[in-house]
Coordinates of C-alpha atoms and ligand atoms in Angstrom, one line a residue:
Chain A
M1220 CA 90.7 93.4 125.6
V1221 CA 94.2 93.8 125.0
E1222 CA 96.0 96.3 127.3
K1223 CA 100.0 96.8 127.2
S1224 CA 101.7 99.7 128.5
V1225 CA 104.8 101.2 126.9
H1226 CA 106.9 100.4 130.0
E1227 CA 105.9 96.5 129.3
I1228 CA 107.0 96.8 125.6
N1229 CA 110.2 98.4 126.3
K1230 CA 111.0 95.5 128.8
K1231 CA 110.2 93.3 125.9
I1232 CA 112.6 95.5 123.9
E1233 CA 115.3 95.0 126.4
D1234 CA 114.9 91.2 126.4
G1235 CA 114.8 90.7 122.9
S1236 CA 111.3 89.3 123.1
V1237 CA 109.5 91.9 121.4
N1238 CA 107.5 91.3 118.3
V1239 CA 108.0 94.4 115.7
V1240 CA 106.8 94.4 112.3
T1241 CA 106.6 97.4 109.6
A1242 CA 103.0 98.7 108.7
E1243 CA 102.9 96.8 105.9
E1244 CA 103.5 93.8 107.1
M1245 CA 100.8 94.7 109.7
V1246 CA 98.1 95.1 107.2
G1247 CA 98.1 90.9 106.5
I1248 CA 98.7 89.9 110.1
V1249 CA 95.5 92.1 111.3
E1250 CA 93.6 90.1 108.2
N1251 CA 94.7 86.9 109.3
L1252 CA 94.6 87.1 113.0
G1253 CA 91.9 89.8 113.3
V1254 CA 92.7 93.1 115.5
E1255 CA 92.5 91.3 118.7
G1256 CA 94.7 88.9 117.8
A1257 CA 97.3 91.2 115.9
A1258 CA 97.0 93.3 119.1
R1259 CA 98.3 90.7 121.4
E1260 CA 100.9 89.3 119.0
V1261 CA 102.4 92.3 117.7
D1262 CA 104.5 95.1 120.3
V1263 CA 105.4 97.8 117.9
V1264 CA 104.8 98.8 114.2
T1265 CA 106.9 100.8 112.3
T1266 CA 106.3 103.4 109.5
G1267 CA 108.5 105.2 107.2
T1268 CA 108.3 107.9 105.0
F1269 CA 111.2 109.5 102.5
G1270 CA 110.2 112.6 100.6
A1271 CA 110.5 116.2 100.0
M1272 CA 110.2 118.5 103.0
C1273 CA 110.8 121.8 102.5
S1274 CA 109.9 123.2 106.0
S1275 CA 113.4 121.9 107.5
G1276 CA 116.4 123.6 108.5
L1277 CA 119.6 123.4 110.9
M1278 CA 120.1 125.4 113.9
L1279 CA 123.8 125.6 114.3
N1280 CA 126.3 127.1 116.6
L1281 CA 129.8 128.4 115.2
G1282 CA 131.7 129.1 118.5
H1283 CA 133.0 132.0 119.3
S1284 CA 135.8 133.7 117.0
E1285 CA 138.9 135.9 118.3
P1286 CA 137.7 139.0 118.4
P1287 CA 134.4 138.0 119.0
I1288 CA 131.4 139.0 116.3
K1289 CA 127.7 139.4 116.9
I1290 CA 126.9 137.9 113.6
Q1291 CA 124.0 139.8 112.0
K1292 CA 124.1 138.2 108.8
V1293 CA 125.6 134.9 107.6
W1294 CA 125.7 133.1 104.6
F1295 CA 126.9 129.5 104.3
N1296 CA 128.2 128.8 100.6
N1297 CA 126.5 131.9 99.7
V1298 CA 123.1 130.8 101.3
E1299 CA 122.1 133.0 103.7
A1300 CA 121.0 131.7 107.2
Y1301 CA 118.7 133.9 109.8
S1302 CA 121.1 135.0 112.6
G1303 CA 119.2 137.3 114.6
I1304 CA 119.8 135.2 117.5
A1305 CA 122.6 135.7 120.1
A1306 CA 125.8 136.2 118.4
V1307 CA 127.1 132.8 116.8
D1308 CA 123.8 130.9 116.4
A1309 CA 122.0 130.8 113.2
Y1310 CA 119.2 128.9 111.7
L1311 CA 119.7 127.7 108.1
G1312 CA 116.4 127.2 106.4
A1313 CA 116.5 124.2 103.7
A1314 CA 114.3 126.3 101.1
Q1315 CA 116.9 129.3 101.2
I1316 CA 118.4 129.7 97.8
S1317 CA 121.8 130.6 97.3
N1318 CA 122.9 134.2 95.9
T1319 CA 125.2 133.0 93.5
R1320 CA 123.8 129.5 92.1
G1321 CA 120.1 130.5 92.4
I1322 CA 117.8 127.3 92.8
Q1323 CA 120.5 124.8 91.9
Y1324 CA 122.1 125.2 95.2
G1325 CA 120.1 126.1 98.7
G1326 CA 120.0 125.4 102.4
A1327 CA 119.3 121.7 101.7
H1328 CA 122.7 121.4 99.6
V1329 CA 124.3 123.0 102.2
I1330 CA 123.0 120.8 105.1
E1331 CA 124.0 117.8 102.6
D1332 CA 127.4 118.9 102.1
L1333 CA 127.8 119.4 106.0
L1334 CA 126.6 115.6 106.5
R1335 CA 129.1 114.6 103.8
G1336 CA 132.1 115.9 105.9
K1337 CA 132.7 118.9 103.4
E1338 CA 134.1 122.3 104.0
I1339 CA 131.5 124.9 103.9
N1340 CA 132.4 128.9 103.3
V1341 CA 131.2 131.1 105.8
H1342 CA 130.5 134.7 105.7
A1343 CA 129.3 136.9 108.3
T1344 CA 128.8 140.5 109.0
S1345 CA 127.9 142.6 111.9
Y1346 CA 127.3 146.5 113.1
G1347 CA 130.3 145.6 115.8
T1348 CA 129.8 146.5 119.6
D1349 CA 131.9 147.3 122.7
C1350 CA 131.7 143.3 123.5
Y1351 CA 131.8 142.0 119.7
P1352 CA 133.9 144.4 118.0
R1353 CA 134.5 142.3 115.0
K1354 CA 132.4 143.5 112.0
V1355 CA 133.3 140.8 109.1
L1356 CA 134.5 137.2 109.2
D1357 CA 135.2 134.8 106.5
T1358 CA 136.1 131.3 107.4
T1359 CA 135.1 127.7 106.5
I1360 CA 133.6 125.0 108.7
T1361 CA 132.8 121.3 108.5
L1362 CA 130.4 119.8 110.4
D1363 CA 132.7 118.6 113.1
D1364 CA 133.8 122.2 114.0
L1365 CA 130.5 123.6 115.0
N1366 CA 128.9 123.0 118.7
E1367 CA 125.5 122.0 117.9
A1368 CA 124.2 121.4 114.2
V1369 CA 120.5 120.3 115.3
L1370 CA 117.9 119.6 112.6
L1371 CA 114.8 121.6 113.6
N1372 CA 111.9 120.9 111.3
P1373 CA 108.7 123.3 111.9
R1374 CA 106.7 120.9 109.5
N1375 CA 107.1 117.4 108.4
A1376 CA 105.8 114.0 107.8
Y1377 CA 102.1 115.6 106.4
Q1378 CA 99.5 112.9 107.3
I1379 CA 98.5 113.1 103.8
Y1380 CA 99.4 115.5 100.7
N1381 CA 97.3 116.6 97.6
A1382 CA 98.2 115.1 94.5
A1383 CA 98.6 117.7 91.8
T1384 CA 97.7 118.1 88.0
N1385 CA 97.5 120.7 85.4
S1386 CA 94.5 121.6 83.4
S1387 CA 96.4 124.6 81.6
K1388 CA 97.9 124.7 78.2
R1389 CA 101.5 125.0 79.5
I1390 CA 103.7 122.9 81.5
L1391 CA 104.0 124.0 85.3
N1392 CA 106.7 124.2 87.4
T1393 CA 105.7 123.6 90.8
Y1394 CA 107.0 122.2 94.2
M1395 CA 104.9 119.1 93.2
G1396 CA 107.3 118.8 90.2
E1397 CA 106.7 119.7 86.7
L1398 CA 103.0 119.5 85.4
L1399 CA 102.5 118.7 81.9
P1400 CA 99.8 120.7 80.2
N1401 CA 96.0 119.0 79.6
F1402 CA 96.0 117.1 82.4
G1403 CA 99.4 115.6 81.1
N1404 CA 100.2 113.8 84.7
I1405 CA 99.6 113.7 88.4
T1406 CA 102.4 114.0 91.0
Y1407 CA 101.8 112.8 94.4
S1408 CA 104.1 112.5 97.8
G1409 CA 103.5 110.1 100.7
A1410 CA 104.3 106.6 101.5
G1411 CA 100.6 105.6 102.0
V1412 CA 100.3 102.2 103.9
L1413 CA 103.8 103.0 105.6
S1414 CA 103.1 106.7 106.2
P1415 CA 103.5 107.8 110.1
L1416 CA 100.7 109.6 111.0
S1417 CA 98.3 107.8 108.7
N1418 CA 99.0 104.8 110.8
D1419 CA 97.9 106.6 113.7
P1420 CA 95.3 109.3 112.7
T1421 CA 94.0 109.9 115.9
Y1422 CA 97.8 110.5 117.6
E1423 CA 97.2 108.2 120.2
T1424 CA 101.0 107.2 120.5
I1425 CA 102.8 110.0 118.4
G1426 CA 102.8 113.2 120.3
T1427 CA 105.3 115.6 121.7
G1428 CA 108.5 113.7 123.1
T1429 CA 108.0 110.7 121.0
R1430 CA 111.0 109.1 119.9
I1431 CA 111.5 108.6 116.3
F1432 CA 114.0 107.7 113.3
I1433 CA 115.0 110.8 111.5
G1434 CA 118.0 111.0 109.0
G1435 CA 119.2 107.6 110.3
A1436 CA 119.6 108.9 113.9
Q1437 CA 117.3 108.9 116.7
G1438 CA 115.3 112.2 117.5
Y1439 CA 112.2 113.4 118.5
V1440 CA 108.8 114.8 117.9
I1441 CA 109.0 118.6 119.8
G1442 CA 105.1 119.0 118.8
N1443 CA 102.6 119.2 116.4
G1444 CA 103.9 121.0 113.1
T1445 CA 103.0 124.4 111.5
Q1446 CA 100.1 124.5 109.7
H1447 CA 98.8 121.5 111.9
S1448 CA 95.3 120.8 110.4
P1449 CA 94.2 117.6 112.1
S1450 CA 90.3 118.2 111.3
S1451 CA 91.1 117.9 107.5
G1452 CA 93.3 115.0 108.0
F1453 CA 96.3 117.3 107.2
G1454 CA 98.3 116.7 110.5
T1455 CA 101.9 117.7 110.7
L1456 CA 104.8 116.9 113.0
M1457 CA 107.6 119.1 114.4
L1458 CA 110.7 117.4 114.6
K1459 CA 114.3 117.6 115.9
G1460 CA 117.5 115.7 115.5
N1461 CA 121.4 115.8 115.8
L1462 CA 122.5 116.3 112.3
K1463 CA 125.8 115.0 113.6
E1464 CA 124.2 111.4 114.0
M1465 CA 122.5 111.5 110.6
S1466 CA 123.3 109.6 107.4
P1467 CA 123.4 111.1 103.8
E1468 CA 121.2 108.2 103.1
Y1469 CA 118.3 109.2 104.8
L1470 CA 119.0 113.1 104.5
R1471 CA 119.0 114.4 100.5
A1472 CA 119.2 118.1 99.0
A1473 CA 116.8 118.7 96.1
S1474 CA 115.9 121.5 93.6
F1475 CA 112.9 121.3 91.9
T1476 CA 113.2 123.3 88.4
G1477 CA 111.7 126.6 88.5
Y1478 CA 110.5 126.3 91.9
G1479 CA 113.3 126.1 94.6
T1480 CA 115.7 124.1 96.9
T1481 CA 114.0 121.4 99.3
L1482 CA 115.2 118.7 101.6
Y1483 CA 114.0 115.0 101.4
M1484 CA 114.0 113.4 104.8
G1485 CA 113.9 110.0 106.1
I1486 CA 111.3 109.8 108.8
G1487 CA 110.4 106.9 110.8
I1488 CA 107.9 106.5 113.5
P1489 CA 107.4 103.5 115.7
I1490 CA 103.9 102.8 117.1
P1491 CA 103.6 100.7 119.8
I1492 CA 100.4 98.6 119.6
L1493 CA 98.9 99.4 123.6
N1494 CA 95.5 98.0 122.8
E1495 CA 93.2 97.1 119.6
K1496 CA 92.1 100.3 118.7
I1497 CA 96.0 101.3 117.9
A1498 CA 96.2 97.7 116.1
A1499 CA 93.4 98.5 114.1
A1500 CA 94.6 101.8 113.1
T1501 CA 98.0 100.4 112.1
A1502 CA 96.3 97.9 109.5
V1503 CA 95.4 100.9 107.0
R1504 CA 96.2 100.2 103.6
D1505 CA 96.9 102.3 100.7
E1506 CA 93.5 102.2 99.5
D1507 CA 92.0 103.5 102.8
I1508 CA 93.9 106.6 102.6
T1509 CA 92.2 109.1 100.1
T1510 CA 93.4 112.5 99.0
N1511 CA 92.2 115.2 96.5
V1512 CA 93.9 115.4 92.8
L1513 CA 94.1 119.6 92.4
D1514 CA 94.6 121.4 89.7
Y1515 CA 97.7 123.5 90.0
A1516 CA 96.7 125.5 86.8
V1517 CA 94.9 127.8 89.2
G1518 CA 97.4 129.9 90.8
S1519 CA 95.5 130.7 94.0
R1520 CA 94.8 129.3 97.3
D1521 CA 91.9 127.3 96.8
K1522 CA 92.7 125.2 94.0
P1523 CA 90.0 123.2 92.4
V1524 CA 89.7 119.7 93.1
V1525 CA 89.5 117.4 90.1
R1526 CA 88.8 114.3 91.7
M1527 CA 89.5 112.1 94.8
V1528 CA 91.9 109.2 94.7
N1529 CA 93.2 106.9 96.9
Y1530 CA 97.0 105.9 97.6
A1531 CA 96.5 102.6 95.9
E1532 CA 95.1 104.1 92.5
L1533 CA 98.0 106.7 93.0
R1534 CA 100.7 103.9 93.2
S1535 CA 99.0 102.0 90.4
G1536 CA 100.9 104.1 87.6
S1537 CA 97.6 106.1 86.2
V1538 CA 94.6 107.6 87.3
Q1539 CA 91.7 108.2 85.5
I1540 CA 90.3 111.9 84.9
E1541 CA 87.7 112.3 82.4
G1542 CA 87.9 108.6 81.0
K1543 CA 91.9 109.1 80.5
D1544 CA 94.6 107.2 81.8
I1545 CA 96.8 110.1 83.5
P1546 CA 100.2 108.6 84.3
T1547 CA 101.4 109.0 88.1
S1548 CA 104.6 110.2 89.7
S1549 CA 105.6 110.1 93.0
L1550 CA 108.2 112.5 94.6
S1551 CA 108.7 110.8 97.6
S1552 CA 110.6 107.2 97.6
F1553 CA 108.7 104.3 98.7
K1554 CA 111.5 102.1 98.3
N1555 CA 113.6 104.2 100.8
A1556 CA 110.2 104.8 103.1
R1557 CA 110.1 100.9 103.3
K1558 CA 114.0 100.8 103.9
I1559 CA 113.4 103.0 106.9
A1560 CA 110.3 101.3 108.4
N1561 CA 112.8 98.1 108.2
E1562 CA 115.7 99.8 109.7
L1563 CA 113.9 100.8 112.4
K1564 CA 112.4 97.5 113.0
E1565 CA 115.8 96.3 113.2
W1566 CA 116.6 98.5 115.8
V1567 CA 113.9 97.7 118.0
K1568 CA 114.3 94.2 117.4
H1569 CA 118.1 94.2 118.7
G1570 CA 117.3 96.6 121.5
T1571 CA 119.0 99.7 120.4
F1572 CA 115.8 102.0 120.0
F1573 CA 113.0 101.9 122.9
V1574 CA 109.6 103.4 121.9
S1575 CA 108.2 106.2 124.4
T1576 CA 105.0 107.6 126.0
P1577 CA 104.4 111.2 124.6
V1578 CA 104.8 113.9 127.3
E1579 CA 101.6 115.6 125.8
R1580 CA 99.2 114.7 123.2
L1581 CA 98.7 116.6 119.9
C1582 CA 95.3 118.0 119.2
C1583 CA 93.3 116.3 116.7
E1584 CA 90.9 118.9 116.2
G1585 CA 90.9 122.5 114.2
S1586 CA 92.7 123.2 111.0
A1587 CA 95.1 126.0 109.6
K1588 CA 93.6 129.4 109.0
P1589 CA 94.4 131.0 105.9
M1590 CA 96.7 134.4 106.2
K1591 CA 95.0 137.7 107.7
Q1592 CA 95.2 140.1 104.7
T1593 CA 94.7 143.7 105.8
Q1594 CA 94.9 144.7 101.9
A1595 CA 92.2 143.7 99.9
V1596 CA 93.8 142.3 96.7
P1597 CA 93.0 144.2 93.8
L1598 CA 91.2 142.3 90.9
V1599 CA 91.5 143.0 87.2
K1600 CA 87.8 144.4 87.3
D1601 CA 89.2 146.9 89.7
V1602 CA 91.8 148.3 87.5
M1603 CA 91.0 147.1 84.1
S1604 CA 89.8 150.2 81.6
D1605 CA 86.5 149.1 80.8
F1606 CA 86.5 151.4 77.9
I1607 CA 87.3 149.3 74.9
V1608 CA 87.1 149.9 71.3
T1609 CA 85.9 146.4 69.4
I1610 CA 86.1 145.7 65.7
K1611 CA 84.1 143.1 63.8
K1612 CA 86.8 140.7 62.2
D1613 CA 85.4 141.1 58.2
Q1614 CA 85.9 145.0 58.5
T1615 CA 89.1 146.3 56.7
V1616 CA 92.3 147.3 57.9
Q1617 CA 91.7 150.5 56.8
D1618 CA 88.7 150.7 59.3
A1619 CA 90.8 149.3 61.7
A1620 CA 93.6 152.1 61.5
K1621 CA 90.7 154.9 61.6
K1622 CA 89.5 153.4 64.8
I1623 CA 93.0 153.4 66.7
W1624 CA 93.6 156.9 65.4
E1625 CA 90.0 158.1 66.3
N1626 CA 90.0 156.6 69.6
S1627 CA 93.9 157.2 70.2
F1628 CA 93.5 153.5 71.6
N1629 CA 96.1 151.2 70.9
H1630 CA 94.5 148.0 70.9
L1631 CA 91.4 146.6 69.3
A1632 CA 89.5 143.6 70.3
V1633 CA 88.2 141.7 67.4
V1634 CA 84.7 140.4 67.8
S1635 CA 82.5 137.9 65.8
D1636 CA 79.1 138.6 64.8
T1637 CA 77.7 137.6 67.9
G1638 CA 80.0 139.4 69.8
E1639 CA 82.6 136.9 71.1
L1640 CA 86.5 137.6 71.6
V1641 CA 88.1 136.1 68.3
G1642 CA 91.4 138.4 68.1
I1643 CA 93.3 141.1 68.8
L1644 CA 94.9 143.9 66.8
T1645 CA 97.4 146.5 67.8
A1646 CA 98.9 149.6 66.0
W1647 CA 101.6 147.6 65.2
D1648 CA 100.3 144.6 63.3
I1649 CA 98.7 147.6 61.3
S1650 CA 101.8 149.3 60.5
K1651 CA 103.0 145.4 59.5
A1652 CA 100.3 145.3 57.6
V1653 CA 100.6 148.2 55.9
A1654 CA 104.4 147.7 55.4
E1655 CA 103.6 144.3 53.6
N1656 CA 100.8 145.9 51.4
I1657 CA 97.8 143.8 53.1
F1658 CA 94.8 145.6 53.2
D1659 CA 92.4 142.7 53.2
S1660 CA 90.2 142.1 56.2
V1661 CA 90.9 142.6 59.9
E1662 CA 90.9 138.7 60.1
S1663 CA 93.8 138.0 58.0
V1664 CA 96.1 140.3 60.0
M1665 CA 95.0 140.1 63.7
T1666 CA 96.5 137.9 66.7
K1667 CA 94.4 134.8 66.8
K1668 CA 95.6 133.1 69.9
V1669 CA 94.5 135.7 72.3
L1670 CA 95.8 136.0 75.9
T1671 CA 92.7 136.9 78.1
C1672 CA 92.1 137.0 81.9
A1673 CA 89.0 137.3 83.9
P1674 CA 87.7 139.9 85.8
N1675 CA 87.8 138.3 89.0
E1676 CA 91.3 137.1 88.9
P1677 CA 94.0 139.0 91.0
V1678 CA 95.8 141.7 89.3
D1679 CA 99.0 139.6 90.3
L1680 CA 98.4 136.9 88.4
A1681 CA 97.3 139.1 85.3
A1682 CA 100.6 141.0 85.7
R1683 CA 102.4 137.6 85.9
R1684 CA 100.8 136.2 82.5
L1685 CA 101.5 139.9 80.5
D1686 CA 105.1 139.5 81.9
R1687 CA 105.6 135.9 80.6
Y1688 CA 104.3 136.2 77.4
G1689 CA 105.7 139.8 76.9
V1690 CA 102.6 141.4 76.0
S1691 CA 101.1 144.9 76.6
A1692 CA 97.7 144.2 77.5
M1693 CA 94.9 141.6 77.6
P1694 CA 91.3 141.8 76.9
V1695 CA 89.0 140.9 79.9
I1696 CA 86.3 138.5 79.4
D1697 CA 83.4 136.7 81.0
T1698 CA 82.3 132.9 80.6
Q1699 CA 81.0 133.5 77.0
R1700 CA 83.9 135.3 75.7
R1701 CA 82.3 138.7 75.8
V1702 CA 84.8 141.4 75.9
L1703 CA 84.2 143.1 79.2
G1704 CA 87.2 145.3 79.0
I1705 CA 91.2 145.5 78.9
I1706 CA 94.0 145.6 81.1
T1707 CA 97.0 146.9 80.2
S1708 CA 100.8 147.2 81.7
D1709 CA 99.8 151.0 82.0
N1710 CA 96.5 150.0 84.3
I1711 CA 99.2 148.1 86.5
S1712 CA 101.7 150.7 86.5
K1713 CA 99.1 153.0 87.9
L1714 CA 98.0 150.5 90.5
L1715 CA 101.4 150.5 91.6
A1716 CA 102.1 154.2 91.7
R1717 CA 99.0 154.1 93.9
R1718 CA 100.5 151.8 96.2
Y1719 CA 103.9 152.6 97.0
Chain B
M274 CA 119.7 103.3 65.8
K275 CA 118.0 106.6 66.6
I276 CA 118.1 109.4 64.3
K277 CA 116.8 113.0 64.4
I278 CA 115.3 114.2 61.1
C279 CA 115.2 118.1 61.0
I280 CA 113.1 119.5 57.9
P281 CA 113.9 123.6 57.7
T282 CA 111.2 125.7 56.6
E283 CA 111.7 126.1 53.1
R284 CA 111.2 122.7 52.5
I285 CA 108.6 121.8 54.7
H286 CA 106.1 121.5 51.8
N287 CA 108.4 118.8 50.0
P288 CA 107.6 115.0 50.8
I289 CA 111.1 114.8 52.1
I290 CA 110.6 111.6 54.1
S291 CA 108.3 109.8 51.7
E292 CA 110.8 110.2 48.6
S293 CA 113.5 109.0 50.7
I294 CA 111.8 106.2 51.6
I295 CA 110.7 105.2 48.0
E296 CA 114.1 106.0 46.6
T297 CA 115.9 103.8 49.0
G298 CA 113.4 101.2 50.0
I299 CA 114.3 101.6 53.7
L300 CA 111.8 101.8 56.5
L301 CA 111.6 104.3 59.1
N302 CA 110.1 103.7 62.3
I303 CA 109.0 107.0 63.0
M304 CA 108.6 107.6 66.8
V305 CA 108.3 111.2 67.4
A306 CA 107.0 113.8 64.8
N307 CA 106.8 117.5 65.1
I308 CA 105.6 118.9 61.9
D309 CA 103.6 122.4 61.3
S310 CA 103.9 124.5 58.3
T311 CA 107.0 126.4 59.9
Y312 CA 109.1 123.4 60.6
G313 CA 109.4 119.6 61.0
E314 CA 111.6 117.5 63.6
L315 CA 110.9 113.5 63.4
I316 CA 112.5 110.9 65.8
A317 CA 112.9 107.6 64.0
D318 CA 114.4 104.1 64.3
V319 CA 116.8 102.7 61.8
K320 CA 118.9 99.7 61.1
D321 CA 122.5 100.6 61.5
S322 CA 123.4 99.3 58.3
R323 CA 121.0 101.2 56.2
F324 CA 121.7 104.3 58.2
D325 CA 124.1 106.1 55.3
K326 CA 121.9 105.3 52.4
I327 CA 119.0 106.9 54.3
K328 CA 121.2 109.6 55.3
N329 CA 122.1 110.6 51.6
A330 CA 118.7 110.2 50.4
L331 CA 117.4 112.8 52.7
E332 CA 120.1 115.1 53.1
S333 CA 120.0 115.3 49.1
R334 CA 116.5 116.6 50.0
G335 CA 117.5 119.3 52.1
A336 CA 116.8 117.6 55.7
I337 CA 119.4 117.5 58.3
V338 CA 120.0 114.2 60.1
A339 CA 121.6 113.4 63.4
I340 CA 122.2 110.3 65.3
L341 CA 120.9 110.5 68.7
D342 CA 123.7 108.6 70.5
R343 CA 123.4 110.1 73.7
P344 CA 120.8 107.9 75.6
I345 CA 120.0 109.0 78.8
H346 CA 122.2 108.5 82.0
R347 CA 121.3 108.1 86.0
D348 CA 123.6 108.7 88.4
E349 CA 122.4 105.6 90.9
E350 CA 124.2 107.7 93.7
E351 CA 122.1 110.3 93.2
C352 CA 118.8 109.0 92.3
V353 CA 116.7 108.1 95.5
E354 CA 114.1 106.1 93.4
C355 CA 111.3 108.6 93.9
G356 CA 109.7 108.0 90.5
A357 CA 109.1 111.4 89.6
C358 CA 110.5 110.9 86.1
I359 CA 108.1 108.5 85.2
S360 CA 105.2 110.5 84.3
V361 CA 106.9 113.1 82.2
C362 CA 108.7 110.5 80.0
P363 CA 106.7 109.9 76.6
M364 CA 108.5 107.2 75.8
N365 CA 107.8 105.0 79.1
V366 CA 111.7 104.7 79.7
Y367 CA 111.1 104.5 83.4
A368 CA 108.9 101.9 85.3
F369 CA 109.3 100.7 89.2
D370 CA 109.7 97.0 89.4
E371 CA 107.7 95.0 92.0
N372 CA 110.5 96.1 94.5
W373 CA 109.7 99.8 93.9
S374 CA 113.2 100.2 92.4
L375 CA 113.4 102.2 89.5
C376 CA 113.8 100.4 86.2
V377 CA 115.2 102.3 83.3
D378 CA 115.0 101.0 79.7
E379 CA 117.5 103.3 77.9
K380 CA 117.1 102.3 74.6
K381 CA 113.7 103.8 74.3
C382 CA 114.9 107.3 75.1
I383 CA 114.3 109.7 72.5
Q384 CA 116.5 112.3 74.6
C385 CA 113.5 114.8 74.6
G386 CA 115.2 116.0 78.0
M387 CA 111.8 115.8 79.8
C388 CA 112.9 114.1 82.7
I389 CA 115.9 115.7 83.5
K390 CA 114.3 119.0 84.3
M391 CA 111.8 116.9 86.3
C392 CA 114.5 114.9 88.6
P393 CA 114.6 116.7 91.8
H394 CA 118.0 115.4 92.6
G395 CA 119.8 116.2 89.5
A396 CA 120.2 112.4 88.8
L397 CA 119.7 112.7 85.3
K398 CA 121.7 113.8 82.1
L399 CA 122.2 113.0 78.3
G400 CA 125.2 111.0 78.2
E401 CA 128.1 112.3 76.0
Ligands
SF4_2598 S1 113.2 111.4 89.4 FE1 115.6 111.7 89.6 S2 116.0 110.7 91.8 FE2 113.7 110.6 91.1 S3 113.6 108.1 90.5 FE3 114.1 109.3 88.3 S4 116.2 109.7 88.4 FE4 115.7 108.5 90.6
SF4_2599 S1 115.1 112.3 77.6 FE1 113.0 112.0 77.4 S2 112.8 110.3 76.1 FE2 115.0 110.4 77.4 S3 114.2 109.3 79.2 FE3 113.9 111.2 79.5 S4 111.9 112.2 79.2 FE4 112.5 109.5 78.3

C-alpha cells in the first residue's frame, strides 16, 4: 500500500525532488511499473484541456464615477453585461452577443480584448437615486482600470462530452460546429487521455478549493459546475481565476457560424498521487473513455444515440457509421491541452505551483434534471387541421382546380394509389399551370419535394421549418407517409393568438 | 492550375467539355463537378501552359472560365489548431501531424469556402 499526503508532496515540490509527469506519460509508466510502482514513483500527474467553454464569464468592478452611478444596464463594446448587482459590478457572459455586430463579436471577445490590453467602450444607464444621481455614463477602460476582473466560470471542463453528427439533408450550424448532411462528419470535444476529470473520475483530489491552471494563471475550483451530472459521467467544474494574470495564449474568443460566441479556455489540473487508486485512475487512455455520437438533426433535448465511440476512435480521424468512414473533427485543441499539461508540469517541477487538498469533495452521484415546464409544449397534432383534401396524382389539373374551389382550401395533398404522400399542389401552382397552358395530370404541375412534419413534433419546430423554407403549409404524415392532416402558418398564428 | 468552369443554363445540354477536350487535345483533371439540368459548375486542374488554349475552346462554346488563384490562407496567430476544419473540407486540405499540429496542403484547395464557416476562430480566409 502506497500512502502519501498532499503535505508530503508539497515538501518535495519545495525541495525540488518531486516527480511530476503528464497524464499522457502516466499511461506508459503504469504499464511499465504497475499501479503500485507508479504510485510510489510519481507524485503528481498533470492534466490539460483547451476547448470551447460557453459557460464562462467575467465578474468585474469598474470603480465609482463622479458623480456616482448605480448601473442598471451596461454594455462593453456594445455587448450587454448583467449589472443588477450593487452599483458598479457587472458580470459579462462569454456567450452574450454584440448589439451591433451580432455573433461575430460577443462577451468572449470583450474578455480577450481586455486581456490583450485593448481599450473597451463602456456605456451604462441608470434610473438615478439621491446617492447615485448619474443616469448615463460613457467611458473607455482597459484591464488595468478595473478593480477586479475575475473569470468566474459556472461550468467548465466537462468530464466527457457527446460527439455530434447529422442525419438530415441539410447543413446544421451548432455549438458543435458545422455538421454536414447525411452523416457527413462527426465533431467532438475534450482532451481524452489528458482530460482533467477523466483522470479523476470519482473526484478524489479535485474538489472545492483545488488549485488549478486556468488561462495561464493559478486559479481555483470553487465547486461542482452547473448541470453537474456525475452519475452519467458528465461531471463539470465551477472555476475562478484572475484575468489580470492570464495570457491570451490560453484564453481565446470564438464564434460558431449560425450559433454564437464562446470562450476557448485552457484549464489544467494537477492530480497528487496519494495512493494506488488515484494512480490507476490517471492511467486512463483514450480508448478507455467512451462517449455517444448523437444525431443533432433532432432538434429536441433527447437526441438519438447513433453509436458509442471512444476517444481513440474519435481522434483517429474517422469513425464508422453504417459501414461508412465518417471524418471526425475536434473542436478542442489537443496540442494546446498537451502544452497546458506540460506547462503545469514545469510549474510544479520548479516549485512555483503547489498541489492542494480540496476543502470539500464534489458529489459523485446524481444527475442534472431537465427543466420543469408548467406549460405543455403544443404538438403538431394539437394544432393541425385534420381536414385535408387529397387528390390522386393522375387526376387532371381541372379536377384539382375544382377541388380547391369547392373546399375553399389552398393546399391539396397529392397521394399515390396506395395513399402515400407524393406531392403538394397549391392554388398558386394551378394558376401557374393555367397561365402556361398546361392541363395534363396533377403530377406534372405539383411540387414533388414536399416538406412534411410528424404529429408528435413540437409546433415550434414545425414553425421554424415553415419559416426557414418560406412555405405556408406542411402536410402532417405518419411513418407510412399517409397524410394525417396539414399544418399551416394560419394554425400557428391562431395558437399564438391564444397564448398571448 | 485550378480553374472553374461555369456552364450557363442555355448551354447545359451541349457537350461543351468533351468538345473542348477533343478539339484542343488538352486533358482536364476534373476534381469537382456539380451539374444538373439547370446549371453546371466544374473545378478542374490544367497545366499552366495549356490554359489559354482550353479557355478559348471552352469560352467559344459559351462556358465561363475563371482561374482559381486565391487558395486558402490560415492566420497562424488566430488558429488554435483544434482541427474543426478537417472534417468539412472535401479535398482533405487539412490534417494533423504526429504532434497534433495542423498541416495545410493549400495546393489541394478548390476554394469552396466550407472551412471558413467552420473555423471558430475566424482564422481562415480565401487569400487575395
Ligand atoms: S478550425 Fe480554425 S482554429 Fe481550428 S484548426 Fe482549423 S484553422 Fe485552426
Ligand atoms: S476552401 Fe474548401 S477546399 Fe479549400 S481548404 Fe476550405 S474546405 Fe477545403
